[in-house]
PDB file of C-alpha atoms in Angstrom:
ATOM      1  CA  UNK Q  12     -44.357  -8.179-117.585  1.00 47.00           C
ATOM      2  CA  UNK Q  13     -41.222 -10.077-116.764  1.00 50.00           C
ATOM      3  CA  UNK Q  14     -41.840 -12.829-119.259  1.00 54.00           C
ATOM      4  CA  UNK Q  15     -42.206 -10.246-122.066  1.00 62.00           C
ATOM      5  CA  UNK Q  16     -38.995  -8.536-121.082  1.00 67.00           C
ATOM      6  CA  UNK Q  17     -37.206 -11.905-121.086  1.00 60.00           C
ATOM      7  CA  UNK Q  18     -38.499 -12.847-124.465  1.00 64.00           C
ATOM      8  CA  UNK Q  19     -37.388  -9.418-125.845  1.00 69.00           C
ATOM      9  CA  UNK Q  20     -33.803  -9.986-124.426  1.00 66.00           C
ATOM     10  CA  UNK Q  21     -33.633 -13.487-125.995  1.00 64.00           C
ATOM     11  CA  UNK Q  22     -34.959 -12.125-129.342  1.00 67.00           C
ATOM     12  CA  UNK Q  23     -32.348  -9.363-129.442  1.00 70.00           C
ATOM     13  CA  UNK Q  24     -29.603 -11.963-128.830  1.00 70.00           C
ATOM     14  CA  UNK Q  25     -27.862 -13.101-131.907  1.00 75.00           C
ATOM     15  CA  UNK Q  26     -27.005 -16.869-132.207  1.00 79.00           C
ATOM     16  CA  UNK Q  27     -23.394 -16.328-130.905  1.00 81.00           C
ATOM     17  CA  UNK Q  28     -24.615 -14.734-127.759  1.00 79.00           C
ATOM     18  CA  UNK Q  29     -27.265 -17.411-127.183  1.00 76.00           C
ATOM     19  CA  UNK Q  30     -24.650 -20.164-127.557  1.00 83.00           C
ATOM     20  CA  UNK Q  31     -22.214 -18.315-125.271  1.00 83.00           C
ATOM     21  CA  UNK Q  32     -24.928 -18.096-122.614  1.00 78.00           C
ATOM     22  CA  UNK Q  33     -25.799 -21.693-123.040  1.00 82.00           C
ATOM     23  CA  UNK Q  34     -22.129 -22.579-122.911  1.00 88.00           C
ATOM     24  CA  UNK Q  35     -21.739 -20.371-119.769  1.00 85.00           C
ATOM     25  CA  UNK Q  36     -24.605 -22.148-117.987  1.00 82.00           C
ATOM     26  CA  UNK Q  37     -22.990 -25.514-118.800  1.00 89.00           C
ATOM     27  CA  UNK Q  38     -19.617 -24.373-117.410  1.00 92.00           C
ATOM     28  CA  UNK Q  39     -21.346 -23.307-114.197  1.00 88.00           C
ATOM     29  CA  UNK Q  40     -23.008 -26.763-113.884  1.00 90.00           C
ATOM     30  CA  UNK Q  41     -19.778 -28.632-114.629  1.00 96.00           C
ATOM     31  CA  UNK Q  42     -17.783 -26.471-112.211  1.00 95.00           C
ATOM     32  CA  UNK Q  43     -20.198 -27.174-109.468  1.00 93.00           C
ATOM     33  CA  UNK Q  44     -19.866 -30.925-110.139  1.00 94.00           C
ATOM     34  CA  UNK Q  45     -16.144 -30.849-110.094  1.00 96.00           C
ATOM     35  CA  UNK Q  46     -16.197 -28.861-106.893  1.00 95.00           C
ATOM     36  CA  UNK Q  47     -18.469 -31.528-105.441  1.00 94.00           C
ATOM     37  CA  UNK Q  48     -16.225 -34.422-106.546  1.00 96.00           C
ATOM     38  CA  UNK Q  49     -13.207 -32.532-105.161  1.00 95.00           C
ATOM     39  CA  UNK Q  50     -14.911 -32.248-101.794  1.00 94.00           C
ATOM     40  CA  UNK Q  51     -15.626 -35.979-101.898  1.00 94.00           C
ATOM     41  CA  UNK Q  52     -11.922 -36.784-102.367  1.00 94.00           C
ATOM     42  CA  UNK Q  53     -10.720 -34.352 -99.691  1.00 93.00           C
ATOM     43  CA  UNK Q  54     -13.170 -35.333 -96.972  1.00 93.00           C
ATOM     44  CA  UNK Q  55     -13.353 -39.063 -97.828  1.00 93.00           C
ATOM     45  CA  UNK Q  56     -17.209 -38.809 -97.620  1.00 92.00           C
ATOM     46  CA  UNK Q  57     -19.673 -39.829-100.350  1.00 91.00           C
ATOM     47  CA  UNK Q  58     -21.615 -36.694 -99.340  1.00 91.00           C
ATOM     48  CA  UNK Q  59     -19.489 -34.018 -97.898  1.00 95.00           C
ATOM     49  CA  UNK Q  60     -22.328 -31.627 -97.192  1.00 94.00           C
ATOM     50  CA  UNK Q  61     -25.659 -32.634 -95.903  1.00 94.00           C
ATOM     51  CA  UNK Q  62     -28.850 -30.763 -94.574  1.00 95.00           C
ATOM     52  CA  UNK Q  63     -30.518 -31.686 -91.438  1.00 95.00           C
ATOM     53  CA  UNK Q  64     -34.115 -32.736 -92.372  1.00 92.00           C
ATOM     54  CA  UNK Q  65     -35.782 -33.275 -88.988  1.00 92.00           C
ATOM     55  CA  UNK Q  66     -35.727 -31.958 -85.456  1.00 94.00           C
ATOM     56  CA  UNK Q  67     -34.346 -35.122 -83.971  1.00 96.00           C
ATOM     57  CA  UNK Q  68     -30.980 -33.594 -83.070  1.00 96.00           C
ATOM     58  CA  UNK Q  69     -32.313 -30.456 -81.403  1.00 95.00           C
ATOM     59  CA  UNK Q  70     -30.771 -28.530 -79.703  1.00 94.00           C
ATOM     60  CA  UNK Q  71     -27.477 -29.529 -81.219  1.00 94.00           C
ATOM     61  CA  UNK Q  72     -28.760 -29.000 -84.769  1.00 95.00           C
ATOM     62  CA  UNK Q  73     -32.007 -27.665 -86.077  1.00 95.00           C
ATOM     63  CA  UNK Q  74     -33.873 -28.510 -89.177  1.00 94.00           C
ATOM     64  CA  UNK Q  75     -32.295 -26.656 -92.110  1.00 94.00           C
ATOM     65  CA  UNK Q  76     -28.708 -26.584 -90.668  1.00 96.00           C
ATOM     66  CA  UNK Q  77     -26.019 -27.404 -93.226  1.00 95.00           C
ATOM     67  CA  UNK Q  78     -23.395 -30.051 -91.879  1.00 96.00           C
ATOM     68  CA  UNK Q  79     -19.851 -30.430 -93.131  1.00 96.00           C
ATOM     69  CA  UNK Q  80     -18.763 -34.045 -93.127  1.00 96.00           C
ATOM     70  CA  UNK Q  81     -15.476 -36.060 -93.128  1.00 95.00           C
ATOM     71  CA  UNK Q  82     -15.181 -39.837 -93.182  1.00 93.00           C
ATOM     72  CA  UNK Q  83     -11.478 -40.825 -92.659  1.00 88.00           C
ATOM     73  CA  UNK Q  84     -11.264 -44.563 -92.435  1.00 81.00           C
ATOM     74  CA  UNK Q  85      -8.381 -44.356 -89.872  1.00 83.00           C
ATOM     75  CA  UNK Q  86     -10.357 -42.284 -87.294  1.00 85.00           C
ATOM     76  CA  UNK Q  87     -12.021 -44.373 -84.744  1.00 88.00           C
ATOM     77  CA  UNK Q  88     -15.746 -43.869 -84.020  1.00 91.00           C
ATOM     78  CA  UNK Q  89     -16.291 -42.409 -80.462  1.00 93.00           C
ATOM     79  CA  UNK Q  90     -19.315 -42.205 -78.142  1.00 95.00           C
ATOM     80  CA  UNK Q  91     -20.770 -38.732 -78.352  1.00 95.00           C
ATOM     81  CA  UNK Q  92     -19.775 -38.209 -81.957  1.00 95.00           C
ATOM     82  CA  UNK Q  93     -22.349 -37.149 -84.396  1.00 96.00           C
ATOM     83  CA  UNK Q  94     -22.495 -39.326 -87.461  1.00 96.00           C
ATOM     84  CA  UNK Q  95     -24.457 -39.373 -90.648  1.00 96.00           C
ATOM     85  CA  UNK Q  96     -25.452 -42.883 -91.585  1.00 96.00           C
ATOM     86  CA  UNK Q  97     -27.503 -44.721 -94.244  1.00 94.00           C
ATOM     87  CA  UNK Q  98     -29.708 -47.582 -93.568  1.00 92.00           C
ATOM     88  CA  UNK Q  99     -30.278 -50.337 -96.154  1.00 87.00           C
ATOM     89  CA  UNK Q 100     -33.553 -49.739 -97.935  1.00 84.00           C
ATOM     90  CA  UNK Q 101     -33.775 -45.983 -97.102  1.00 87.00           C
ATOM     91  CA  UNK Q 102     -32.665 -43.273 -99.509  1.00 88.00           C
ATOM     92  CA  UNK Q 103     -32.157 -40.323 -97.009  1.00 89.00           C
ATOM     93  CA  UNK Q 104     -29.246 -40.448 -94.474  1.00 94.00           C
ATOM     94  CA  UNK Q 105     -29.871 -39.938 -90.874  1.00 95.00           C
ATOM     95  CA  UNK Q 106     -27.913 -37.506 -88.603  1.00 96.00           C
ATOM     96  CA  UNK Q 107     -27.610 -38.882 -85.001  1.00 97.00           C
ATOM     97  CA  UNK Q 108     -25.144 -39.147 -82.044  1.00 97.00           C
ATOM     98  CA  UNK Q 109     -23.250 -42.361 -81.165  1.00 97.00           C
ATOM     99  CA  UNK Q 110     -24.606 -43.649 -77.935  1.00 96.00           C
ATOM    100  CA  UNK Q 111     -22.796 -46.867 -77.343  1.00 96.00           C
ATOM    101  CA  UNK Q 112     -20.000 -48.764 -78.839  1.00 96.00           C
ATOM    102  CA  UNK Q 113     -19.494 -52.526 -78.944  1.00 91.00           C
ATOM    103  CA  UNK Q 114     -16.100 -53.837 -79.873  1.00 88.00           C
ATOM    104  CA  UNK Q 115     -15.391 -57.466 -80.385  1.00 86.00           C
ATOM    105  CA  UNK Q 116     -12.132 -59.177 -79.466  1.00 86.00           C
ATOM    106  CA  UNK Q 117     -11.007 -59.182 -83.249  1.00 86.00           C
ATOM    107  CA  UNK Q 118     -11.268 -55.335 -83.257  1.00 80.00           C
ATOM    108  CA  UNK Q 119     -14.565 -55.145 -85.253  1.00 87.00           C
ATOM    109  CA  UNK Q 120     -16.642 -52.251 -83.944  1.00 91.00           C
ATOM    110  CA  UNK Q 121     -20.440 -51.913 -83.935  1.00 94.00           C
ATOM    111  CA  UNK Q 122     -22.279 -48.910 -82.490  1.00 96.00           C
ATOM    112  CA  UNK Q 123     -25.640 -47.679 -81.538  1.00 96.00           C
ATOM    113  CA  UNK Q 124     -27.055 -44.228 -82.351  1.00 97.00           C
ATOM    114  CA  UNK Q 125     -29.839 -41.878 -80.961  1.00 97.00           C
ATOM    115  CA  UNK Q 126     -31.215 -38.512 -81.798  1.00 96.00           C
ATOM    116  CA  UNK Q 127     -30.635 -35.973 -78.993  1.00 96.00           C
ATOM    117  CA  UNK Q 128     -34.383 -34.988 -79.173  1.00 96.00           C
ATOM    118  CA  UNK Q 129     -35.534 -38.697 -79.283  1.00 96.00           C
ATOM    119  CA  UNK Q 130     -36.704 -40.677 -76.235  1.00 95.00           C
ATOM    120  CA  UNK Q 131     -35.398 -43.991 -77.407  1.00 95.00           C
ATOM    121  CA  UNK Q 132     -32.379 -45.274 -79.412  1.00 95.00           C
ATOM    122  CA  UNK Q 133     -32.430 -45.829 -83.151  1.00 94.00           C
ATOM    123  CA  UNK Q 134     -32.929 -49.623 -83.125  1.00 93.00           C
ATOM    124  CA  UNK Q 135     -36.457 -49.005 -84.400  1.00 91.00           C
ATOM    125  CA  UNK Q 136     -34.968 -47.293 -87.417  1.00 91.00           C
ATOM    126  CA  UNK Q 137     -32.560 -49.860 -88.469  1.00 93.00           C
ATOM    127  CA  UNK Q 138     -33.605 -52.644 -90.843  1.00 90.00           C
ATOM    128  CA  UNK Q 139     -35.376 -55.611 -89.404  1.00 89.00           C
ATOM    129  CA  UNK Q 140     -33.103 -57.645 -87.316  1.00 89.00           C
ATOM    130  CA  UNK Q 141     -30.160 -55.172 -87.203  1.00 91.00           C
ATOM    131  CA  UNK Q 142     -29.247 -53.985 -83.713  1.00 92.00           C
ATOM    132  CA  UNK Q 143     -26.123 -52.175 -84.236  1.00 94.00           C
ATOM    133  CA  UNK Q 144     -24.548 -50.129 -87.004  1.00 95.00           C
ATOM    134  CA  UNK Q 145     -21.163 -50.770 -88.554  1.00 93.00           C
ATOM    135  CA  UNK Q 146     -18.562 -48.499 -90.005  1.00 91.00           C
ATOM    136  CA  UNK Q 147     -19.696 -49.359 -93.554  1.00 91.00           C
ATOM    137  CA  UNK Q 148     -23.019 -47.679 -92.704  1.00 93.00           C
ATOM    138  CA  UNK Q 149     -21.394 -44.305 -91.910  1.00 94.00           C
ATOM    139  CA  UNK Q 150     -21.601 -41.572 -94.671  1.00 94.00           C
ATOM    140  CA  UNK Q 151     -19.575 -39.127 -92.588  1.00 94.00           C
ATOM    141  CA  UNK Q 152     -18.960 -37.335 -89.229  1.00 95.00           C
ATOM    142  CA  UNK Q 153     -20.143 -33.841 -88.548  1.00 95.00           C
ATOM    143  CA  UNK Q 154     -17.165 -31.507 -88.331  1.00 95.00           C
ATOM    144  CA  UNK Q 155     -18.911 -28.185 -88.681  1.00 94.00           C
ATOM    145  CA  UNK Q 156     -22.327 -26.579 -89.501  1.00 96.00           C
ATOM    146  CA  UNK Q 157     -23.897 -23.409 -90.884  1.00 95.00           C
ATOM    147  CA  UNK Q 158     -27.290 -22.862 -89.261  1.00 95.00           C
ATOM    148  CA  UNK Q 159     -30.475 -22.726 -91.246  1.00 93.00           C
ATOM    149  CA  UNK Q 160     -28.802 -22.266 -94.685  1.00 93.00           C
ATOM    150  CA  UNK Q 161     -30.070 -25.587 -95.879  1.00 91.00           C
ATOM    151  CA  UNK Q 162     -33.868 -24.436 -95.475  1.00 91.00           C
ATOM    152  CA  UNK Q 163     -33.867 -23.826 -99.176  1.00 87.00           C
ATOM    153  CA  UNK Q 164     -33.269 -27.560 -99.852  1.00 86.00           C
ATOM    154  CA  UNK Q 165     -36.046 -28.533 -97.479  1.00 90.00           C
ATOM    155  CA  UNK Q 166     -38.430 -26.133 -99.320  1.00 88.00           C
ATOM    156  CA  UNK Q 167     -37.310 -27.637-102.675  1.00 85.00           C
ATOM    157  CA  UNK Q 168     -38.024 -31.162-101.332  1.00 85.00           C
ATOM    158  CA  UNK Q 169     -41.368 -30.310 -99.723  1.00 86.00           C
ATOM    159  CA  UNK Q 170     -42.684 -28.149-102.537  1.00 88.00           C
ATOM    160  CA  UNK Q 171     -41.518 -29.548-105.897  1.00 88.00           C
ATOM    161  CA  UNK Q 172     -43.059 -26.484-107.695  1.00 91.00           C
ATOM    162  CA  UNK Q 173     -40.847 -24.215-105.714  1.00 88.00           C
ATOM    163  CA  UNK Q 174     -37.768 -26.242-106.906  1.00 85.00           C
ATOM    164  CA  UNK Q 175     -38.843 -25.778-110.545  1.00 89.00           C
ATOM    165  CA  UNK Q 176     -39.239 -22.173-110.137  1.00 89.00           C
ATOM    166  CA  UNK Q 177     -35.865 -21.631-108.492  1.00 85.00           C
ATOM    167  CA  UNK Q 178     -34.225 -23.743-111.223  1.00 83.00           C
ATOM    168  CA  UNK Q 179     -36.109 -21.748-113.845  1.00 87.00           C
ATOM    169  CA  UNK Q 180     -35.110 -18.372-112.413  1.00 87.00           C
ATOM    170  CA  UNK Q 181     -31.432 -19.515-112.150  1.00 82.00           C
ATOM    171  CA  UNK Q 182     -31.370 -20.637-115.758  1.00 78.00           C
ATOM    172  CA  UNK Q 183     -33.135 -17.500-116.854  1.00 80.00           C
ATOM    173  CA  UNK Q 184     -30.617 -15.284-115.027  1.00 79.00           C
ATOM    174  CA  UNK Q 185     -27.717 -17.159-116.639  1.00 73.00           C
ATOM    175  CA  UNK Q 186     -29.273 -16.827-120.163  1.00 72.00           C
ATOM    176  CA  UNK Q 187     -30.242 -13.100-119.794  1.00 73.00           C
ATOM    177  CA  UNK Q 188     -27.162 -11.924-117.862  1.00 70.00           C
ATOM    178  CA  UNK Q 189     -24.697 -10.863-120.552  1.00 60.00           C
ATOM    179  CA  UNK Q 190     -21.394 -10.441-118.844  1.00 58.00           C
TER     180      UNK Q 190
END
């Protein structure tokens, strides 16, 4: 019944209304991209918002928590700080706590991480032969979070058909909504 109502609404639209709705949808998408780029500039992080995808940081963060990140170059990395880092060869960043810091005499800093809910440190996750992370590996540092709001992202990753349904419904809403 829903699909028939949608088709009737689209048929009743004249070309100008349809173009307006498509333009409106394009403006929403471009606004979201501009907000994302603005957040990247403000926070200094390539990914200012991330979703926790595993339970490795429980009880501090749970699967589905939304983290807000900053990555100021001038801020030193400290033991106990929660960082989001990317490992070469892996697409998805990891959220873990800094366990140890190793500072060389020239001021170059390397550090070791570990998930709060993991029994061992992250050396097994790093690429072959890598024993420490460097500042260049850091995507950002956790500055705040909203619990469980990112569960939709997890559902969309785990169930691709769900993501298509959500995108279809959002597009349908934009096209049919006339205000």
